[in-house]
Amino acid sequence: MSKNNKKVQKQENETVAASHKKANIAVIIVVSITALILIAIAVMCAVRVDPLDGLKRPERYELYDLGNSTPTYTNESAQSKIRNAMDDMDFSVMNAVLQWNWDYSYNFVRDVNGNKTTMSADAISAVSATSTEYMVELIYKPVKIEGGKIDYKTAQSLEVDGEKIYFDRVKILIGNTDGSVGEIRLYPYIYDRVHNKAAEGGETYSNYKITAVKVRANTTNAYAALASLAKTLSK
């Protein structure tokens, strides 16, 4: 083989080697990106969001059957089942992302202009189960009120839109999200301010206001559990 032919052959071999090297680098990059995506997906599937994570476990629960404005009698066994149902509204971050739900925090209910919508004591008292939603009320130890002033150290608290709110009861309406990441509404309030119309000093029944809170949740399992329990308790 002549020197020119050898030179040409060498250049061709170098070109082929360089092409193989570039191809291998491309494959490595694609495989690495794919692996990172799969890892990210696995992490997002593993990370769970609990919509009630910001609330402490109450002293007891009250369950309101569909369409009822009075609670259903519950024994210790039923209380345990309600607690389990309330603990079963979590969802994976991946599930939420696939449904374009990015905000899992507690948010005040607002009007079209972005202003908080307030509720009077009468409106809070009237909140109850609907024809399609069960209501579970979380009952905590009553806050201490002396001289019309609330001892906030004895109240429950929750951070919502950067604001701390205080309460000793929370009404929660639970519809069926049918396997999707939907939304539930919470109505945190202070029992004395809503039901004690003769309260003296401080913030009284006549001017007490709250704003409902919304948060993402998958209620499918919880709704089924509450429906089954309500059916059992109604017998």
CSV table of C-alpha atoms in Angstrom, one decimal:
chain,number,residue,atom,x,y,z
A,1,MET,CA,0.0,0.0,0.0
A,2,SER,CA,1.4,3.4,-1.0
A,3,LYS,CA,2.1,6.1,1.5
A,4,ASN,CA,-0.9,8.2,0.2
A,5,ASN,CA,-3.2,5.2,0.5
A,6,LYS,CA,-2.0,4.6,4.0
A,7,LYS,CA,-2.6,8.3,4.9
A,8,VAL,CA,-6.1,8.2,3.4
A,9,GLN,CA,-6.9,5.0,5.3
A,10,LYS,CA,-5.6,6.5,8.5
A,11,GLN,CA,-7.7,9.6,8.1
A,12,GLU,CA,-10.8,7.4,7.4
A,13,ASN,CA,-10.1,5.4,10.5
A,14,GLU,CA,-9.7,8.5,12.6
A,15,THR,CA,-13.0,9.9,11.1
A,16,VAL,CA,-14.8,6.7,11.9
A,17,ALA,CA,-13.4,6.6,15.4
A,18,ALA,CA,-14.4,10.2,16.0
A,19,SER,CA,-17.9,9.5,14.7
A,20,HIS,CA,-18.2,6.5,17.1
A,21,LYS,CA,-16.9,8.6,19.9
A,22,LYS,CA,-19.5,11.3,19.3
A,23,ALA,CA,-22.2,8.6,18.9
A,24,ASN,CA,-21.2,7.1,22.2
A,25,ILE,CA,-21.2,10.5,23.9
A,26,ALA,CA,-24.7,11.2,22.5
A,27,VAL,CA,-25.9,7.8,23.8
A,28,ILE,CA,-24.5,8.5,27.2
A,29,ILE,CA,-26.1,11.9,27.4
A,30,VAL,CA,-29.5,10.5,26.3
A,31,VAL,CA,-29.3,7.6,28.8
A,32,SER,CA,-28.2,10.0,31.6
A,33,ILE,CA,-31.1,12.4,30.9
A,34,THR,CA,-33.5,9.5,30.7
A,35,ALA,CA,-32.2,8.1,34.0
A,36,LEU,CA,-32.6,11.5,35.7
A,37,ILE,CA,-36.1,11.8,34.4
A,38,LEU,CA,-37.0,8.4,35.7
A,39,ILE,CA,-35.4,9.2,39.0
A,40,ALA,CA,-37.4,12.5,39.2
A,41,ILE,CA,-40.6,10.7,38.3
A,42,ALA,CA,-39.9,8.0,41.0
A,43,VAL,CA,-39.3,10.7,43.6
A,44,MET,CA,-42.4,12.6,42.7
A,45,CYS,CA,-44.4,9.4,42.9
A,46,ALA,CA,-43.0,8.6,46.3
A,47,VAL,CA,-43.5,12.1,47.8
A,48,ARG,CA,-47.0,12.3,49.3
A,49,VAL,CA,-48.9,15.4,50.2
A,50,ASP,CA,-51.2,15.3,53.2
A,51,PRO,CA,-53.9,18.0,52.9
A,52,LEU,CA,-54.5,18.0,56.7
A,53,ASP,CA,-50.8,18.0,57.7
A,54,GLY,CA,-51.1,21.4,59.2
A,55,LEU,CA,-53.9,20.4,61.6
A,56,LYS,CA,-53.3,18.6,64.9
A,57,ARG,CA,-55.4,15.5,65.7
A,58,PRO,CA,-58.6,16.7,67.4
A,59,GLU,CA,-60.2,15.5,70.6
A,60,ARG,CA,-63.0,13.9,68.6
A,61,TYR,CA,-64.8,14.0,65.2
A,62,GLU,CA,-68.4,14.7,64.4
A,63,LEU,CA,-69.8,13.2,61.2
A,64,TYR,CA,-72.7,14.7,59.2
A,65,ASP,CA,-74.4,12.4,56.7
A,66,LEU,CA,-75.4,13.7,53.3
A,67,GLY,CA,-78.0,16.4,53.6
A,68,ASN,CA,-78.0,16.4,57.4
A,69,SER,CA,-77.5,19.4,59.6
A,70,THR,CA,-77.1,17.4,62.8
A,71,PRO,CA,-74.2,15.0,63.5
A,72,THR,CA,-74.6,11.2,63.5
A,73,TYR,CA,-73.9,9.4,66.8
A,74,THR,CA,-70.5,7.8,66.8
A,75,ASN,CA,-68.9,5.4,69.2
A,76,GLU,CA,-65.2,4.8,69.7
A,77,SER,CA,-65.0,2.4,66.8
A,78,ALA,CA,-66.7,4.9,64.5
A,79,GLN,CA,-64.3,7.6,65.7
A,80,SER,CA,-61.4,5.5,64.7
A,81,LYS,CA,-62.9,4.9,61.2
A,82,ILE,CA,-63.5,8.6,60.7
A,83,ARG,CA,-59.9,9.3,61.7
A,84,ASN,CA,-58.6,6.7,59.2
A,85,ALA,CA,-60.8,8.2,56.5
A,86,MET,CA,-59.4,11.7,57.2
A,87,ASP,CA,-55.9,10.3,57.0
A,88,ASP,CA,-56.6,8.9,53.6
A,89,MET,CA,-56.8,12.0,51.5
A,90,ASP,CA,-53.2,12.3,50.5
A,91,PHE,CA,-51.8,12.2,47.0
A,92,SER,CA,-48.5,11.9,45.2
A,93,VAL,CA,-46.8,15.0,43.8
A,94,MET,CA,-46.6,13.2,40.4
A,95,ASN,CA,-50.3,12.7,40.4
A,96,ALA,CA,-50.9,16.3,41.0
A,97,VAL,CA,-48.4,17.5,38.4
A,98,LEU,CA,-50.0,15.3,35.7
A,99,GLN,CA,-53.2,17.2,36.5
A,100,TRP,CA,-51.5,20.6,36.4
A,101,ASN,CA,-52.0,21.2,40.1
A,102,TRP,CA,-49.0,22.9,41.5
A,103,ASP,CA,-50.1,24.6,44.7
A,104,TYR,CA,-50.6,22.3,47.7
A,105,SER,CA,-50.6,25.0,50.4
A,106,TYR,CA,-53.6,26.3,52.4
A,107,ASN,CA,-55.2,29.3,50.7
A,108,PHE,CA,-58.0,31.6,51.6
A,109,VAL,CA,-61.2,31.5,49.5
A,110,ARG,CA,-61.2,34.7,47.5
A,111,ASP,CA,-63.5,36.6,45.1
A,112,VAL,CA,-62.7,37.3,41.5
A,113,ASN,CA,-60.8,40.4,42.6
A,114,GLY,CA,-58.6,38.5,44.9
A,115,ASN,CA,-60.2,39.7,48.1
A,116,LYS,CA,-60.8,37.3,51.0
A,117,THR,CA,-64.5,36.3,51.2
A,118,THR,CA,-65.7,36.6,54.8
A,119,MET,CA,-68.4,34.7,56.6
A,120,SER,CA,-70.5,35.8,59.6
A,121,ALA,CA,-71.2,33.7,62.7
A,122,ASP,CA,-74.6,32.8,61.2
A,123,ALA,CA,-73.1,31.7,57.9
A,124,ILE,CA,-70.4,29.6,59.8
A,125,SER,CA,-73.1,28.0,61.9
A,126,ALA,CA,-75.1,27.1,58.8
A,127,VAL,CA,-72.2,25.3,57.1
A,128,SER,CA,-73.2,21.6,57.0
A,129,ALA,CA,-73.3,18.5,54.8
A,130,THR,CA,-74.8,18.9,51.4
A,131,SER,CA,-76.5,16.4,49.1
A,132,THR,CA,-73.1,15.5,47.6
A,133,GLU,CA,-70.7,16.3,50.4
A,134,TYR,CA,-70.2,14.8,53.9
A,135,MET,CA,-69.1,17.0,56.7
A,136,VAL,CA,-66.6,16.1,59.3
A,137,GLU,CA,-66.1,18.6,62.2
A,138,LEU,CA,-62.8,18.5,64.1
A,139,ILE,CA,-63.4,19.2,67.8
A,140,TYR,CA,-60.5,20.6,69.9
A,141,LYS,CA,-60.4,21.7,73.5
A,142,PRO,CA,-62.2,25.1,73.8
A,143,VAL,CA,-60.0,28.1,73.8
A,144,LYS,CA,-60.0,30.1,77.0
A,145,ILE,CA,-61.7,33.5,76.9
A,146,GLU,CA,-61.3,35.9,79.8
A,147,GLY,CA,-62.8,39.3,79.9
A,148,GLY,CA,-63.8,38.9,76.2
A,149,LYS,CA,-60.2,38.3,75.2
A,150,ILE,CA,-59.0,35.1,73.6
A,151,ASP,CA,-56.0,33.4,75.2
A,152,TYR,CA,-54.4,32.4,71.8
A,153,LYS,CA,-52.0,30.1,73.6
A,154,THR,CA,-54.9,27.7,74.2
A,155,ALA,CA,-56.2,27.9,70.6
A,156,GLN,CA,-55.2,25.8,67.5
A,157,SER,CA,-53.5,27.7,64.7
A,158,LEU,CA,-52.8,27.4,61.0
A,159,GLU,CA,-50.7,29.3,58.6
A,160,VAL,CA,-52.7,30.4,55.5
A,161,ASP,CA,-51.4,32.7,52.8
A,162,GLY,CA,-48.8,34.0,55.3
A,163,GLU,CA,-51.4,34.8,57.9
A,164,LYS,CA,-51.9,32.8,61.2
A,165,ILE,CA,-55.5,32.0,62.0
A,166,TYR,CA,-56.8,30.7,65.3
A,167,PHE,CA,-59.6,28.2,66.1
A,168,ASP,CA,-60.9,25.4,68.2
A,169,ARG,CA,-63.1,23.8,65.6
A,170,VAL,CA,-62.9,23.0,61.9
A,171,LYS,CA,-65.7,22.1,59.6
A,172,ILE,CA,-64.5,20.1,56.6
A,173,LEU,CA,-66.7,19.4,53.5
A,174,ILE,CA,-65.8,16.3,51.7
A,175,GLY,CA,-67.1,15.5,48.2
A,176,ASN,CA,-65.9,12.8,45.8
A,177,THR,CA,-63.0,13.8,43.6
A,178,ASP,CA,-63.3,10.5,41.6
A,179,GLY,CA,-59.6,9.6,41.7
A,180,SER,CA,-58.4,13.1,40.9
A,181,VAL,CA,-56.6,15.6,42.9
A,182,GLY,CA,-59.4,17.9,43.8
A,183,GLU,CA,-60.1,20.4,46.5
A,184,ILE,CA,-61.7,20.5,50.0
A,185,ARG,CA,-62.8,23.4,52.0
A,186,LEU,CA,-62.1,24.0,55.7
A,187,TYR,CA,-64.0,26.3,58.0
A,188,PRO,CA,-61.9,27.0,61.1
A,189,TYR,CA,-63.6,29.0,63.8
A,190,ILE,CA,-63.8,29.6,67.5
A,191,TYR,CA,-66.9,27.9,68.9
A,192,ASP,CA,-67.6,30.6,71.6
A,193,ARG,CA,-67.6,33.4,69.0
A,194,VAL,CA,-70.2,31.6,66.9
A,195,HIS,CA,-72.5,30.1,69.5
A,196,ASN,CA,-72.3,32.4,72.5
A,197,LYS,CA,-74.4,35.4,71.5
A,198,ALA,CA,-74.1,36.9,74.9
A,199,ALA,CA,-70.3,37.2,74.8
A,200,GLU,CA,-69.1,40.3,76.5
A,201,GLY,CA,-66.1,42.4,75.5
A,202,GLY,CA,-63.6,41.6,72.7
A,203,GLU,CA,-64.9,40.3,69.4
A,204,THR,CA,-68.6,39.3,69.8
A,205,TYR,CA,-71.0,37.1,67.9
A,206,SER,CA,-72.3,40.1,65.9
A,207,ASN,CA,-69.0,41.1,64.4
A,208,TYR,CA,-67.1,37.8,64.3
A,209,LYS,CA,-65.9,36.9,60.8
A,210,ILE,CA,-63.8,34.1,59.2
A,211,THR,CA,-62.6,33.2,55.7
A,212,ALA,CA,-62.9,29.6,54.5
A,213,VAL,CA,-59.7,27.8,53.5
A,214,LYS,CA,-59.2,25.6,50.5
A,215,VAL,CA,-56.5,22.9,50.0
A,216,ARG,CA,-55.8,20.2,47.4
A,217,ALA,CA,-56.9,16.6,48.3
A,218,ASN,CA,-57.8,13.3,46.8
A,219,THR,CA,-61.0,12.4,48.6
A,220,THR,CA,-61.9,9.2,46.7
A,221,ASN,CA,-61.0,6.7,49.4
A,222,ALA,CA,-62.1,9.0,52.3
A,223,TYR,CA,-65.5,9.6,50.6
A,224,ALA,CA,-66.1,5.9,50.2
A,225,ALA,CA,-65.1,5.2,53.8
A,226,LEU,CA,-67.4,7.9,55.1
A,227,ALA,CA,-70.3,6.7,52.9
A,228,SER,CA,-69.8,3.1,54.2
A,229,LEU,CA,-69.6,4.3,57.8
A,230,ALA,CA,-72.7,6.6,57.5
A,231,LYS,CA,-74.7,3.7,56.0
A,232,THR,CA,-73.7,1.5,58.9
A,233,LEU,CA,-74.5,4.1,61.6
A,234,SER,CA,-77.9,4.9,60.0
A,235,LYS,CA,-79.1,1.3,60.5
